[in-house]
Amino acid sequence: MHIPIQINENSAEPLYSQIESQLRSLIITGQIKEGTLLPSIREFAGNLSCSVITVRRVYQDLENEGLLRTKQGTGTFVAQVGIDKKEDYKQAAVREALIQAVKVGRSVGSTREELEHWFSEVMYEFYTEKGETEK
């Protein structure tokens, strides 16, 4: 199975974190369905051209969160994730992104009013008919 993970080697974000956040998103949004058998750690590492240790860490972290489950001798599967849990993950992901945006804005001297204005502009641009068809 091909998992559409995009790695940015120029990013300051650690490789495992890039993989983990994208895989989490794919699971939460249902792009990778519950019960799906994921590639073995070795296979996935090969596909991503990264270390087996990196993929093992991603799988373990997501298993600890309840998004994956491993059956000895069978493999790693996407776990059943309830609607409440999906909403919690979605809210946490968006909230973290907004916190980072506000931190960047404050670090460059933006006012609250400027940030609110720009957020409204971006929301408008993204959710107009044109933005919806490009999504």
Short mmCIF file of C-alpha atoms in Angstrom, two decimals:
data_model
loop_
_atom_site.label_atom_id
_atom_site.label_comp_id
_atom_site.label_asym_id
_atom_site.label_seq_id
_atom_site.Cartn_x
_atom_site.Cartn_y
_atom_site.Cartn_z
CA MET A 1 0.00 0.00 0.00
CA HIS A 2 1.27 3.46 -0.91
CA ILE A 3 0.85 6.07 1.82
CA PRO A 4 1.08 9.64 0.48
CA ILE A 5 3.61 11.15 2.87
CA GLN A 6 5.62 14.17 1.71
CA ILE A 7 8.95 14.70 3.44
CA ASN A 8 10.62 18.10 3.41
CA GLU A 9 14.30 17.53 4.07
CA ASN A 10 14.85 21.30 4.36
CA SER A 11 12.33 21.63 7.18
CA ALA A 12 13.41 22.30 10.74
CA GLU A 13 10.68 19.85 11.82
CA PRO A 14 12.18 16.43 12.62
CA LEU A 15 11.59 13.68 10.07
CA TYR A 16 9.64 11.44 12.48
CA SER A 17 7.38 14.38 13.35
CA GLN A 18 6.64 15.10 9.66
CA ILE A 19 5.76 11.46 9.05
CA GLU A 20 3.77 11.10 12.27
CA SER A 21 1.64 14.22 11.78
CA GLN A 22 0.84 13.35 8.16
CA LEU A 23 0.00 9.72 8.97
CA ARG A 24 -2.17 10.89 11.88
CA SER A 25 -4.01 13.26 9.54
CA LEU A 26 -4.58 10.53 6.95
CA ILE A 27 -6.07 8.29 9.64
CA ILE A 28 -8.21 10.95 11.32
CA THR A 29 -9.66 12.22 8.03
CA GLY A 30 -10.46 8.66 6.97
CA GLN A 31 -8.16 8.73 3.94
CA ILE A 32 -6.67 5.56 5.42
CA LYS A 33 -9.61 3.48 6.59
CA GLU A 34 -10.02 1.65 9.86
CA GLY A 35 -8.67 -1.89 9.65
CA THR A 36 -6.18 -1.06 6.87
CA LEU A 37 -2.96 -3.05 7.09
CA LEU A 38 -0.03 -0.63 6.97
CA PRO A 39 3.29 -1.48 5.35
CA SER A 40 5.83 -3.22 7.56
CA ILE A 41 8.24 -0.91 9.36
CA ARG A 42 11.06 -1.97 7.03
CA GLU A 43 8.95 -1.53 3.87
CA PHE A 44 7.63 1.89 4.93
CA ALA A 45 11.14 3.05 5.87
CA GLY A 46 12.35 1.95 2.44
CA ASN A 47 9.52 3.79 0.68
CA LEU A 48 10.31 6.96 2.63
CA SER A 49 14.10 6.53 2.39
CA CYS A 50 14.46 6.87 6.13
CA SER A 51 15.57 4.79 9.08
CA VAL A 52 13.65 1.80 10.39
CA ILE A 53 14.04 3.38 13.83
CA THR A 54 12.18 6.50 12.62
CA VAL A 55 9.21 4.50 11.34
CA ARG A 56 9.19 2.28 14.45
CA ARG A 57 8.93 5.44 16.59
CA VAL A 58 6.06 6.78 14.45
CA TYR A 59 4.15 3.49 14.69
CA GLN A 60 4.74 3.24 18.45
CA ASP A 61 3.64 6.84 19.07
CA LEU A 62 0.46 6.41 17.02
CA GLU A 63 -0.24 3.08 18.70
CA ASN A 64 0.13 4.77 22.10
CA GLU A 65 -2.43 7.37 20.94
CA GLY A 66 -4.82 4.58 19.99
CA LEU A 67 -4.70 5.23 16.25
CA LEU A 68 -2.82 2.03 15.36
CA ARG A 69 -2.78 -1.50 16.71
CA THR A 70 -0.19 -4.16 16.13
CA LYS A 71 -0.88 -7.89 16.00
CA GLN A 72 2.22 -10.00 16.51
CA GLY A 73 3.04 -11.87 13.34
CA THR A 74 0.31 -10.12 11.34
CA GLY A 75 1.26 -6.44 11.17
CA THR A 76 0.15 -2.96 12.08
CA PHE A 77 -3.42 -1.88 11.38
CA VAL A 78 -5.38 1.36 11.61
CA ALA A 79 -7.42 1.13 14.80
CA GLN A 80 -11.09 1.94 15.17
CA VAL A 81 -11.22 5.60 16.11
CA GLY A 82 -14.48 6.94 17.47
CA ILE A 83 -16.06 10.17 16.26
CA ASP A 84 -15.33 11.91 19.57
CA LYS A 85 -11.66 10.98 19.36
CA LYS A 86 -11.47 12.15 15.74
CA GLU A 87 -12.98 15.49 16.75
CA ASP A 88 -10.50 15.80 19.63
CA TYR A 89 -7.56 15.14 17.29
CA LYS A 90 -8.92 17.53 14.67
CA GLN A 91 -9.42 20.30 17.22
CA ALA A 92 -5.97 19.75 18.72
CA ALA A 93 -4.27 19.87 15.30
CA VAL A 94 -6.04 23.06 14.20
CA ARG A 95 -5.55 24.71 17.57
CA GLU A 96 -1.80 23.96 17.50
CA ALA A 97 -1.50 25.44 13.99
CA LEU A 98 -3.34 28.58 15.09
CA ILE A 99 -1.15 28.91 18.18
CA GLN A 100 1.94 28.71 15.97
CA ALA A 101 0.50 31.33 13.60
CA VAL A 102 -0.21 33.71 16.49
CA LYS A 103 3.30 33.16 17.88
CA VAL A 104 4.81 34.02 14.49
CA GLY A 105 2.58 37.08 14.20
CA ARG A 106 3.53 38.32 17.66
CA SER A 107 7.22 37.67 17.02
CA VAL A 108 7.13 40.03 14.04
CA GLY A 109 5.17 42.68 15.94
CA SER A 110 1.66 42.10 14.59
CA THR A 111 -1.25 43.39 16.63
CA ARG A 112 -4.27 41.32 17.59
CA GLU A 113 -6.38 43.34 15.18
CA GLU A 114 -3.95 42.69 12.31
CA LEU A 115 -3.94 38.96 13.01
CA GLU A 116 -7.73 38.83 13.19
CA HIS A 117 -7.98 40.76 9.91
CA TRP A 118 -5.51 38.48 8.12
CA PHE A 119 -7.19 35.37 9.49
CA SER A 120 -10.54 36.62 8.21
CA GLU A 121 -8.99 37.39 4.81
CA VAL A 122 -7.48 33.92 4.53
CA MET A 123 -10.73 32.27 5.61
CA TYR A 124 -12.66 34.31 3.06
CA GLU A 125 -10.20 33.50 0.26
CA PHE A 126 -10.16 29.81 1.12
CA TYR A 127 -13.91 29.37 1.53
CA THR A 128 -15.13 31.36 -1.47
CA GLU A 129 -16.43 29.32 -4.37
CA LYS A 130 -13.08 29.61 -6.15
CA GLY A 131 -11.21 28.39 -3.05
CA GLU A 132 -13.63 25.50 -2.52
CA THR A 133 -13.10 24.16 -6.04
CA GLU A 134 -9.33 24.34 -5.66
CA LYS A 135 -9.33 22.43 -2.37
#
